[in-house]
Amino acid sequence: MTDQRIEGAATELEGQVQNGLGRMTGDGKLQLEGRINEVKGKALDAYGRVIDGLDGLVEKAPAQYQDNARKGLDFARRKPLLTTGIVAGLAILLGGLGRRRQ
């Protein structure tokens, strides 16, 4: 289990507690913060699951590529927001290229 999954579970739990307290006290701001933390926690957990899945794929990769793949995964673990931005940018670029060909 990666740090992102642990942190995600903790953040999600914190959000659930905040949301519940906000509902009990009628504090809309606390409820909103709780919902935001829940979503943030779920996103971190999902990111951690992807990293864990990729870890397994690195082991199956040809030996000549494993070192580079591990370096990439280490970067992704250290900088999750930057990695997500890079992947989103690539998805947008590839999506745009796919539309132009049609």
PDB file of C-alpha atoms in Angstrom:
ATOM      1  CA  MET A   1       0.000   0.000   0.000  1.00  0.00           C
ATOM      2  CA  THR A   2       1.442   3.340  -1.027  1.00  0.00           C
ATOM      3  CA  ASP A   3       1.616   6.495   1.046  1.00  0.00           C
ATOM      4  CA  GLN A   4      -1.009   8.047  -1.235  1.00  0.00           C
ATOM      5  CA  ARG A   5      -3.525   5.343  -0.369  1.00  0.00           C
ATOM      6  CA  ILE A   6      -2.917   5.739   3.366  1.00  0.00           C
ATOM      7  CA  GLU A   7      -3.098   9.515   3.150  1.00  0.00           C
ATOM      8  CA  GLY A   8      -6.190   9.256   0.960  1.00  0.00           C
ATOM      9  CA  ALA A   9      -7.987   7.013   3.442  1.00  0.00           C
ATOM     10  CA  ALA A  10      -7.116   9.373   6.305  1.00  0.00           C
ATOM     11  CA  THR A  11      -8.263  12.441   4.378  1.00  0.00           C
ATOM     12  CA  GLU A  12     -11.492  10.724   3.356  1.00  0.00           C
ATOM     13  CA  LEU A  13     -12.195   9.728   6.955  1.00  0.00           C
ATOM     14  CA  GLU A  14     -11.455  13.275   8.119  1.00  0.00           C
ATOM     15  CA  GLY A  15     -13.890  14.569   5.506  1.00  0.00           C
ATOM     16  CA  GLN A  16     -16.597  12.175   6.626  1.00  0.00           C
ATOM     17  CA  VAL A  17     -16.167  13.313  10.233  1.00  0.00           C
ATOM     18  CA  GLN A  18     -16.258  16.984   9.206  1.00  0.00           C
ATOM     19  CA  ASN A  19     -19.325  16.405   7.054  1.00  0.00           C
ATOM     20  CA  GLY A  20     -21.106  14.601   9.897  1.00  0.00           C
ATOM     21  CA  LEU A  21     -20.233  17.287  12.435  1.00  0.00           C
ATOM     22  CA  GLY A  22     -21.343  19.962  10.004  1.00  0.00           C
ATOM     23  CA  ARG A  23     -24.673  18.209   9.528  1.00  0.00           C
ATOM     24  CA  MET A  24     -25.175  17.804  13.280  1.00  0.00           C
ATOM     25  CA  THR A  25     -24.350  21.433  14.053  1.00  0.00           C
ATOM     26  CA  GLY A  26     -25.919  22.915  10.938  1.00  0.00           C
ATOM     27  CA  ASP A  27     -22.573  24.386   9.857  1.00  0.00           C
ATOM     28  CA  GLY A  28     -22.684  24.525   6.051  1.00  0.00           C
ATOM     29  CA  LYS A  29     -19.049  25.579   5.745  1.00  0.00           C
ATOM     30  CA  LEU A  30     -17.852  22.570   7.749  1.00  0.00           C
ATOM     31  CA  GLN A  31     -20.059  20.281   5.650  1.00  0.00           C
ATOM     32  CA  LEU A  32     -18.569  21.687   2.441  1.00  0.00           C
ATOM     33  CA  GLU A  33     -15.012  21.287   3.745  1.00  0.00           C
ATOM     34  CA  GLY A  34     -15.890  17.716   4.710  1.00  0.00           C
ATOM     35  CA  ARG A  35     -17.215  16.897   1.264  1.00  0.00           C
ATOM     36  CA  ILE A  36     -14.120  18.423  -0.358  1.00  0.00           C
ATOM     37  CA  ASN A  37     -11.857  16.357   1.893  1.00  0.00           C
ATOM     38  CA  GLU A  38     -13.841  13.214   1.090  1.00  0.00           C
ATOM     39  CA  VAL A  39     -13.373  13.770  -2.647  1.00  0.00           C
ATOM     40  CA  LYS A  40      -9.704  14.641  -2.152  1.00  0.00           C
ATOM     41  CA  GLY A  41      -9.207  11.458  -0.137  1.00  0.00           C
ATOM     42  CA  LYS A  42     -10.927   9.301  -2.742  1.00  0.00           C
ATOM     43  CA  ALA A  43      -8.772  10.839  -5.481  1.00  0.00           C
ATOM     44  CA  LEU A  44      -5.564  10.178  -3.528  1.00  0.00           C
ATOM     45  CA  ASP A  45      -6.661   6.595  -2.883  1.00  0.00           C
ATOM     46  CA  ALA A  46      -7.405   6.068  -6.579  1.00  0.00           C
ATOM     47  CA  TYR A  47      -4.015   7.538  -7.488  1.00  0.00           C
ATOM     48  CA  GLY A  48      -2.360   5.170  -5.027  1.00  0.00           C
ATOM     49  CA  ARG A  49      -4.172   2.204  -6.544  1.00  0.00           C
ATOM     50  CA  VAL A  50      -2.885   3.152  -9.981  1.00  0.00           C
ATOM     51  CA  ILE A  51       0.675   3.444  -8.656  1.00  0.00           C
ATOM     52  CA  ASP A  52       0.333   0.043  -6.958  1.00  0.00           C
ATOM     53  CA  GLY A  53      -0.921  -1.476 -10.213  1.00  0.00           C
ATOM     54  CA  LEU A  54       1.932   0.022 -12.175  1.00  0.00           C
ATOM     55  CA  ASP A  55       4.375  -1.373  -9.636  1.00  0.00           C
ATOM     56  CA  GLY A  56       3.256  -4.859 -10.613  1.00  0.00           C
ATOM     57  CA  LEU A  57       3.669  -4.067 -14.300  1.00  0.00           C
ATOM     58  CA  VAL A  58       7.237  -2.877 -13.776  1.00  0.00           C
ATOM     59  CA  GLU A  59       8.153  -6.314 -12.484  1.00  0.00           C
ATOM     60  CA  LYS A  60       6.780  -7.886 -15.670  1.00  0.00           C
ATOM     61  CA  ALA A  61       8.588  -5.446 -17.987  1.00  0.00           C
ATOM     62  CA  PRO A  62      11.732  -6.514 -19.818  1.00  0.00           C
ATOM     63  CA  ALA A  63      14.841  -6.137 -17.633  1.00  0.00           C
ATOM     64  CA  GLN A  64      16.284  -3.369 -19.817  1.00  0.00           C
ATOM     65  CA  TYR A  65      13.287  -1.111 -19.116  1.00  0.00           C
ATOM     66  CA  GLN A  66      12.738  -1.842 -15.419  1.00  0.00           C
ATOM     67  CA  ASP A  67      15.203   0.765 -14.093  1.00  0.00           C
ATOM     68  CA  ASN A  68      13.657   3.577 -16.141  1.00  0.00           C
ATOM     69  CA  ALA A  69      10.167   2.443 -15.189  1.00  0.00           C
ATOM     70  CA  ARG A  70      11.081   2.440 -11.491  1.00  0.00           C
ATOM     71  CA  LYS A  71      12.520   5.966 -11.809  1.00  0.00           C
ATOM     72  CA  GLY A  72       9.261   7.099 -13.410  1.00  0.00           C
ATOM     73  CA  LEU A  73       7.182   5.544 -10.637  1.00  0.00           C
ATOM     74  CA  ASP A  74       9.388   7.109  -7.957  1.00  0.00           C
ATOM     75  CA  PHE A  75       8.844  10.502  -9.597  1.00  0.00           C
ATOM     76  CA  ALA A  76       5.085   9.859  -9.698  1.00  0.00           C
ATOM     77  CA  ARG A  77       5.093   8.983  -5.986  1.00  0.00           C
ATOM     78  CA  ARG A  78       7.013  12.124  -5.019  1.00  0.00           C
ATOM     79  CA  LYS A  79       5.028  14.525  -7.215  1.00  0.00           C
ATOM     80  CA  PRO A  80       1.453  13.262  -7.632  1.00  0.00           C
ATOM     81  CA  LEU A  81      -0.062  16.593  -8.705  1.00  0.00           C
ATOM     82  CA  LEU A  82       2.588  17.232 -11.337  1.00  0.00           C
ATOM     83  CA  THR A  83       2.232  13.677 -12.642  1.00  0.00           C
ATOM     84  CA  THR A  84      -1.543  14.050 -12.836  1.00  0.00           C
ATOM     85  CA  GLY A  85      -1.119  17.333 -14.732  1.00  0.00           C
ATOM     86  CA  ILE A  86       1.306  15.748 -17.192  1.00  0.00           C
ATOM     87  CA  VAL A  87      -1.015  12.805 -17.833  1.00  0.00           C
ATOM     88  CA  ALA A  88      -4.023  15.118 -18.246  1.00  0.00           C
ATOM     89  CA  GLY A  89      -2.067  17.294 -20.680  1.00  0.00           C
ATOM     90  CA  LEU A  90      -1.029  14.276 -22.725  1.00  0.00           C
ATOM     91  CA  ALA A  91      -4.617  13.037 -22.779  1.00  0.00           C
ATOM     92  CA  ILE A  92      -5.801  16.398 -24.100  1.00  0.00           C
ATOM     93  CA  LEU A  93      -3.083  16.464 -26.766  1.00  0.00           C
ATOM     94  CA  LEU A  94      -3.750  12.911 -27.880  1.00  0.00           C
ATOM     95  CA  GLY A  95      -7.492  13.544 -27.879  1.00  0.00           C
ATOM     96  CA  GLY A  96      -6.982  16.598 -30.074  1.00  0.00           C
ATOM     97  CA  LEU A  97      -4.800  14.664 -32.490  1.00  0.00           C
ATOM     98  CA  GLY A  98      -7.401  11.933 -32.716  1.00  0.00           C
ATOM     99  CA  ARG A  99     -10.116  14.431 -33.639  1.00  0.00           C
ATOM    100  CA  ARG A 100      -8.058  16.031 -36.393  1.00  0.00           C
ATOM    101  CA  ARG A 101      -7.515  12.750 -38.202  1.00  0.00           C
ATOM    102  CA  GLN A 102     -11.213  12.103 -38.672  1.00  0.00           C
TER     103      GLN A 102
END
